PDB file of C-alpha atoms in Angstrom:
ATOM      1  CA  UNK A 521     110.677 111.791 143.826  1.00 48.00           C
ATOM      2  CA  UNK A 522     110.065 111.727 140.235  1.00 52.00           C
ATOM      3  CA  UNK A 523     112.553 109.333 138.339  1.00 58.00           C
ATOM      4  CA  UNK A 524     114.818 109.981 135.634  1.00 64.00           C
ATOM      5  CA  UNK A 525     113.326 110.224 132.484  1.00 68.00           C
ATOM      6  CA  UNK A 526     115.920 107.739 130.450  1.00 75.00           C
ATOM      7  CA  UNK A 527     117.464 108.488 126.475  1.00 74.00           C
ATOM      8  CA  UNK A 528     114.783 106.276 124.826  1.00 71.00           C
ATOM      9  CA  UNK A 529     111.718 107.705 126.458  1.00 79.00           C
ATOM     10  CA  UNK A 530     113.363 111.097 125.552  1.00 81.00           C
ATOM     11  CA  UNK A 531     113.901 110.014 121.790  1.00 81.00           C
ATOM     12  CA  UNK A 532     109.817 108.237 122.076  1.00 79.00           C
ATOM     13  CA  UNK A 533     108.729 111.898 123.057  1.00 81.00           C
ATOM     14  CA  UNK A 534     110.301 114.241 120.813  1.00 84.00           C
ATOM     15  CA  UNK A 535     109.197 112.015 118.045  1.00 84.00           C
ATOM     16  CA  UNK A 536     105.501 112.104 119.163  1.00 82.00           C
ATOM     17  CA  UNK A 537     106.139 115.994 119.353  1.00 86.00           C
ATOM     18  CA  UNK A 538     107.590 115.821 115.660  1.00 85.00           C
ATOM     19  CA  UNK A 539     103.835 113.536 114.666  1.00 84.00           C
ATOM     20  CA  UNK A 540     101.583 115.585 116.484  1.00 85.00           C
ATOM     21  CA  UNK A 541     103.116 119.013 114.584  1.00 84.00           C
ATOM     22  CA  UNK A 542     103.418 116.644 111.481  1.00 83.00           C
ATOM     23  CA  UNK A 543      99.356 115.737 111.471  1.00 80.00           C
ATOM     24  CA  UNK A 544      97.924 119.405 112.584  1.00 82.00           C
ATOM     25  CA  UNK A 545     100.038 121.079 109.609  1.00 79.00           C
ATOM     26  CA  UNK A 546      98.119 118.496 107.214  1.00 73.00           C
ATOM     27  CA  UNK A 547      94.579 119.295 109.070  1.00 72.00           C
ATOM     28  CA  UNK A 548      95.579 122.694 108.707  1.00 73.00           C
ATOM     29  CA  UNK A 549      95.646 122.786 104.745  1.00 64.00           C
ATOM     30  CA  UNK A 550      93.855 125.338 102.781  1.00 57.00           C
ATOM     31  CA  UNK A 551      90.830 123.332 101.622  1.00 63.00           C
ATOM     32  CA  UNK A 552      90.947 120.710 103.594  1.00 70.00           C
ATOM     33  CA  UNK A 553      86.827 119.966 103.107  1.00 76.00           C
ATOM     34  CA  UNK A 554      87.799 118.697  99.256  1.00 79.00           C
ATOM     35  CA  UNK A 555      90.682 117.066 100.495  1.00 80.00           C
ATOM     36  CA  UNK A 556      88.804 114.899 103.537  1.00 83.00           C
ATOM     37  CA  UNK A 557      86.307 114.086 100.617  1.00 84.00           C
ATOM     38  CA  UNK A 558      89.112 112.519  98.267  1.00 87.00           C
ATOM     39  CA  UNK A 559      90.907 111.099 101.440  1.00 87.00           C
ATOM     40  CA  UNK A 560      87.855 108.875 101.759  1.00 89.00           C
ATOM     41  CA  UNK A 561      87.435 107.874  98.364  1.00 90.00           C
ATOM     42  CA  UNK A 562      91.522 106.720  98.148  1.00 89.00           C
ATOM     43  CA  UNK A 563      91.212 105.485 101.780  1.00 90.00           C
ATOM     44  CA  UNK A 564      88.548 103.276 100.629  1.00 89.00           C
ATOM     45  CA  UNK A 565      90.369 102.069  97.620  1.00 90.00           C
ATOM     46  CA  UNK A 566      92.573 100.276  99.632  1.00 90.00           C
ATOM     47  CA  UNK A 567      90.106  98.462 101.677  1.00 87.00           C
ATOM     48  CA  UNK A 568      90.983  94.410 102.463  1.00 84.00           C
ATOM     49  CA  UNK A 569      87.326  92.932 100.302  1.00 86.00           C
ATOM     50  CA  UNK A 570      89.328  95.004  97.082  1.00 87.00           C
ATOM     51  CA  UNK A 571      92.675  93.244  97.583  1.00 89.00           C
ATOM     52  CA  UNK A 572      90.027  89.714  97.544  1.00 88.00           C
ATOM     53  CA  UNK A 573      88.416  90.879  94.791  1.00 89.00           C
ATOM     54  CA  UNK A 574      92.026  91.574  92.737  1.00 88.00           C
ATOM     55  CA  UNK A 575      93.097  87.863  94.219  1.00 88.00           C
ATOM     56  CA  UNK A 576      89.720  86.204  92.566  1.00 90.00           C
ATOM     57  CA  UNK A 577      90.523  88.245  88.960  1.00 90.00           C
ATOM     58  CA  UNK A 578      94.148  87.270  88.754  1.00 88.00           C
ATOM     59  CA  UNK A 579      92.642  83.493  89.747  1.00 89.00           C
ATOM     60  CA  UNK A 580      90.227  83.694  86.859  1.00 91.00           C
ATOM     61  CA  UNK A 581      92.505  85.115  84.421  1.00 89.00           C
ATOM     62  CA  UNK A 582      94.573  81.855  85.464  1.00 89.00           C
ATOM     63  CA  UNK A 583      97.540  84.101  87.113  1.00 88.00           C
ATOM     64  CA  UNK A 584      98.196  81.331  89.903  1.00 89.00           C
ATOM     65  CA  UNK A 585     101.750  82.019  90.306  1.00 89.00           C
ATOM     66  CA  UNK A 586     101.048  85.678  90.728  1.00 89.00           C
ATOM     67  CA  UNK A 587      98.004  84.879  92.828  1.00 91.00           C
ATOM     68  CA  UNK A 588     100.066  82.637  95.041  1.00 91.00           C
ATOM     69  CA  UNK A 589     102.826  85.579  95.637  1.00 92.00           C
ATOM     70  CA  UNK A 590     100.207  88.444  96.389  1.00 91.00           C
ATOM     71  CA  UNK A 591      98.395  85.732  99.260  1.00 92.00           C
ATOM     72  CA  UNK A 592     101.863  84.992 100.673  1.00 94.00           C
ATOM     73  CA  UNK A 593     102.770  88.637 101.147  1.00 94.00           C
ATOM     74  CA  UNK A 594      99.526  89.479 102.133  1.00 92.00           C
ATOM     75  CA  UNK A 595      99.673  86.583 104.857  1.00 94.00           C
ATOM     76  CA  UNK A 596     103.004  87.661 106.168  1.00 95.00           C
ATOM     77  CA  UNK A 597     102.132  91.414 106.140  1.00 94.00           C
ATOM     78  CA  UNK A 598      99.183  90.929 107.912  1.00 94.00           C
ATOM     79  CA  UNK A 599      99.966  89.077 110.324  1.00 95.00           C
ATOM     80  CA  UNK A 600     102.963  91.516 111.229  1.00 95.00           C
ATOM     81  CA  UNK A 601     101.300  94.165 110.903  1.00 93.00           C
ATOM     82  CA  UNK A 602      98.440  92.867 114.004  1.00 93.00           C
ATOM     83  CA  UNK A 603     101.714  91.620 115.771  1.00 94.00           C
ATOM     84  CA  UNK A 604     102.984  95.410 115.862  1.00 94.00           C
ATOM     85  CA  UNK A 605      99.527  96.635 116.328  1.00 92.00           C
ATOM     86  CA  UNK A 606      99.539  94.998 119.623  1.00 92.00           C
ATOM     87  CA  UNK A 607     102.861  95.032 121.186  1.00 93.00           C
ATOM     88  CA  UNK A 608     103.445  99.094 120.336  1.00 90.00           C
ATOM     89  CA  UNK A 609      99.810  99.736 121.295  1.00 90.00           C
ATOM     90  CA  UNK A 610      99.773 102.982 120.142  1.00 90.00           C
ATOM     91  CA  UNK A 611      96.822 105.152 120.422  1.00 90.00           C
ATOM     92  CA  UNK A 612      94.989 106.476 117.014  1.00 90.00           C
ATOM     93  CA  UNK A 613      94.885 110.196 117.288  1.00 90.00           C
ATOM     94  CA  UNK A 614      91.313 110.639 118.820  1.00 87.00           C
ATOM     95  CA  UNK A 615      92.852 108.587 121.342  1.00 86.00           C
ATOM     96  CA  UNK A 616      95.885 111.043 121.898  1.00 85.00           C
ATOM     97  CA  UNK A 617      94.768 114.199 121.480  1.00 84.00           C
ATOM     98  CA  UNK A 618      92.725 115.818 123.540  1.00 85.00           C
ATOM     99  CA  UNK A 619      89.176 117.401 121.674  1.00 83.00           C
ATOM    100  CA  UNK A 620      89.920 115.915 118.500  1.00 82.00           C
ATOM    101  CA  UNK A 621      87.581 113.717 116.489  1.00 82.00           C
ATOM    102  CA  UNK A 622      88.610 111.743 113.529  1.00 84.00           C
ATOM    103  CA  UNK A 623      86.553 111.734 110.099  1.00 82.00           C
ATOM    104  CA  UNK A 624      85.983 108.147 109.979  1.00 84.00           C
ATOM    105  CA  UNK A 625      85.744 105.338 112.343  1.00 85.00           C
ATOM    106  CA  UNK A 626      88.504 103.346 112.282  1.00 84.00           C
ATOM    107  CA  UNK A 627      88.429  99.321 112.529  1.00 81.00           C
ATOM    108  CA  UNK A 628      90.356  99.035 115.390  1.00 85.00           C
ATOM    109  CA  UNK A 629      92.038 100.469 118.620  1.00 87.00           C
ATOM    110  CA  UNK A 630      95.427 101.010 117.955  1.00 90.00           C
ATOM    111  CA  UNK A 631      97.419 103.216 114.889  1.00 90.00           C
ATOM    112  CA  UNK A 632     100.951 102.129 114.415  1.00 91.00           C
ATOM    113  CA  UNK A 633     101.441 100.870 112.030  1.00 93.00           C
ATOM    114  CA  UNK A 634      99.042 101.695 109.244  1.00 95.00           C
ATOM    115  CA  UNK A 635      97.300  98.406 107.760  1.00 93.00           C
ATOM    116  CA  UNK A 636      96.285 100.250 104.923  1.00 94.00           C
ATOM    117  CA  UNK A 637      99.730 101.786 104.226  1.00 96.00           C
ATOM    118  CA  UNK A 638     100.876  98.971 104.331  1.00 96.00           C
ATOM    119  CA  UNK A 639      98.597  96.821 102.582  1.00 95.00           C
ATOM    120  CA  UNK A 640      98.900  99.426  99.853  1.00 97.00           C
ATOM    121  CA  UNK A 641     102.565  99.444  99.110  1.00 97.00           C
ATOM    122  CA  UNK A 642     102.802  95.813  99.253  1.00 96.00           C
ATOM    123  CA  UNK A 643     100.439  95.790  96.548  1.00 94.00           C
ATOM    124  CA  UNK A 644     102.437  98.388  94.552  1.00 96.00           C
ATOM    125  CA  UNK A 645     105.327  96.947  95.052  1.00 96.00           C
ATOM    126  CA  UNK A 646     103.981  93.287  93.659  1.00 93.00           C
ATOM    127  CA  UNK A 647     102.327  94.759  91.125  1.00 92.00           C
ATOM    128  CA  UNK A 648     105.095  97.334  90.130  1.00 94.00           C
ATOM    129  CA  UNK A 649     107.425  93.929  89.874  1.00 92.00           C
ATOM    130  CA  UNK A 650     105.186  92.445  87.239  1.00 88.00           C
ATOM    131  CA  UNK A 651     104.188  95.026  85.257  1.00 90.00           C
ATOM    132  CA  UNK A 652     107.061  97.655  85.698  1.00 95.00           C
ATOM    133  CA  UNK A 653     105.577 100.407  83.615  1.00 96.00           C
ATOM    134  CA  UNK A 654     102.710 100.995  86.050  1.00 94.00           C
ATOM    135  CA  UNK A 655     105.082 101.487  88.966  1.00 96.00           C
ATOM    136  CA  UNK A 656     104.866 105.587  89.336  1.00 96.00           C
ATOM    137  CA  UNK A 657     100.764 105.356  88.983  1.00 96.00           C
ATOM    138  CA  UNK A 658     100.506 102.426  91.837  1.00 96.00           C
ATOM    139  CA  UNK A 659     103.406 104.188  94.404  1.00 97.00           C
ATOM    140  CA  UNK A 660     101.672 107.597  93.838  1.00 96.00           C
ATOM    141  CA  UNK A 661      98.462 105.868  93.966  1.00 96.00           C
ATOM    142  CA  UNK A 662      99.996 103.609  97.653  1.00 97.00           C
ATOM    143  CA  UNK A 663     101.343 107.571  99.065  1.00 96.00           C
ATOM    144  CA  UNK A 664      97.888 108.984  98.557  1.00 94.00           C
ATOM    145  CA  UNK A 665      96.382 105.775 100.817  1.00 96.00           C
ATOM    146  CA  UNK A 666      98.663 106.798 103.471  1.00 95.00           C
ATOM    147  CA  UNK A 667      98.471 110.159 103.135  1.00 92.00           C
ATOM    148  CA  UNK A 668      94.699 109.915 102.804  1.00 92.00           C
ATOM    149  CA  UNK A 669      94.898 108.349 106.953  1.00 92.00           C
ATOM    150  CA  UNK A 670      96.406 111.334 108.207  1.00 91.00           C
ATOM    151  CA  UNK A 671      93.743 113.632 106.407  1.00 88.00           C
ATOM    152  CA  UNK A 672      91.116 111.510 107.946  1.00 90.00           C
ATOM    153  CA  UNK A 673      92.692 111.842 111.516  1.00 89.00           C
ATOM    154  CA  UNK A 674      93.379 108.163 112.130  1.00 91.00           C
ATOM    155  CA  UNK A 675      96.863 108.079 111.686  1.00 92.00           C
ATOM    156  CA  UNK A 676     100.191 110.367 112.997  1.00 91.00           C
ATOM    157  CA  UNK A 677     102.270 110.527 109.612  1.00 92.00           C
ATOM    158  CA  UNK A 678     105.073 107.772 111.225  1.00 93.00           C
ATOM    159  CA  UNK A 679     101.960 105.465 111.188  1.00 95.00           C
ATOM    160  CA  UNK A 680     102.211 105.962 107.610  1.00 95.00           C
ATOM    161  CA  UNK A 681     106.193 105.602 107.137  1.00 95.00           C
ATOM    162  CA  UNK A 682     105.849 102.248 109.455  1.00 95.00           C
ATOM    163  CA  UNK A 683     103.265 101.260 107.574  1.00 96.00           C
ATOM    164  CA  UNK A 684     105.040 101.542 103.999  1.00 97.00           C
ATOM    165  CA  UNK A 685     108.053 100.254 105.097  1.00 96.00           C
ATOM    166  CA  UNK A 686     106.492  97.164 106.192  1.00 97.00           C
ATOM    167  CA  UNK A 687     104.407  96.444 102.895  1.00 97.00           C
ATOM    168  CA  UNK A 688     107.155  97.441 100.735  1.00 97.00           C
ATOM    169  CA  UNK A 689     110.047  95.361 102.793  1.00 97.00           C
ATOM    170  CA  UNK A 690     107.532  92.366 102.602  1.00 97.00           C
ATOM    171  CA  UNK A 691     106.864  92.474  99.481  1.00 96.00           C
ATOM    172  CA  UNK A 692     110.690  92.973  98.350  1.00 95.00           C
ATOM    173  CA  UNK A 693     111.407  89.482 100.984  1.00 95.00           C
ATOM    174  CA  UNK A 694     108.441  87.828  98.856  1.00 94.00           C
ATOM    175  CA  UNK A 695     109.969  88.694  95.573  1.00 92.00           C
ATOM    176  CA  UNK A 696     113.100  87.530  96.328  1.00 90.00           C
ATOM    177  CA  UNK A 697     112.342  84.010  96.953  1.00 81.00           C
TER     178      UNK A 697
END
């Protein structure tokens, strides 16, 4: 006899129904050859050796306090983020769904929540704290990152939301202090 399936595992599937809708309506998109080829490009703009690169500038411009905010965030959002990776274990959508095949090759297993989502918004966030006027340019710029994970097929859309709530919420805690 089959058991009961309980409230939460009925709330965990309808929500997987909702992201698995959510990411073939973006795959579907009109055009979606130019859009996988900007996906990349953004994708890529939020890669970790960047966010190193930005850390060395702001040390050579002599920005230490800044410096010293971005590595703190940084430290605590990464090392959430791999603590979520691995306890929701989540499978990346290649993973998932049957016949699919993401664009890129992703840098690990698992998919919730998005490093690079997050990664991005903390970095908007920061930066959007110190130099207010560029706020709309870096949060359009941190939604195109995420949105540029679902177009690649590596991400379900609440990857993305998980991931952007965790970057921005660190990076709020950091500023705080």
């Amino acid at each position: 006899m089959a058991s009961p399936i309980s409230a939460g595992q009925q709330i965990l599937a309808s929500i997987h129904q909702f992201d698995v809708a959510a990411f073939y309506w973006c795959l579907r998109r009109k055009h979606r050859q130019l859009l996988i080829q900007g996906s990349y490009w953004v994708s890529k703009s939020a890669d970790g050796p960047l966010y190193a690169l930005f850390g060395l500038v702001l040390l050579v411009q002599g920005l230490n306090h800044f410096f010293l905010l971005l590595a703190a965030g940084f430290m605590m959002e990464r090392g959430l983020y791999y603590v979520l990776k691995n306890y929701f274990k989540r499978n990346r959508p290649p993973a998932a769904l049957p016949d699919f095949q993401s664009v890129v090759q992703p840098s690990d297993q698992f998919s919730f929540p998005s490093g690079h989502t997050s990664a991005a918004f903390l970095m908007a966030a920061m930066l959007s704290s110190f130099y207010p006027a560029l706020a709309p340019i870096l949060y359009i710029w941190a939604m195109m990152v995420g949105s540029s994970r679902v177009m690649l097929g590596v991400h379900f859309p609440t990857d993305i939301v998980a991931g952007a709530s965790l970057g921005h919420g660190i990076a709020l805690l950091i500023l705080s202090y």
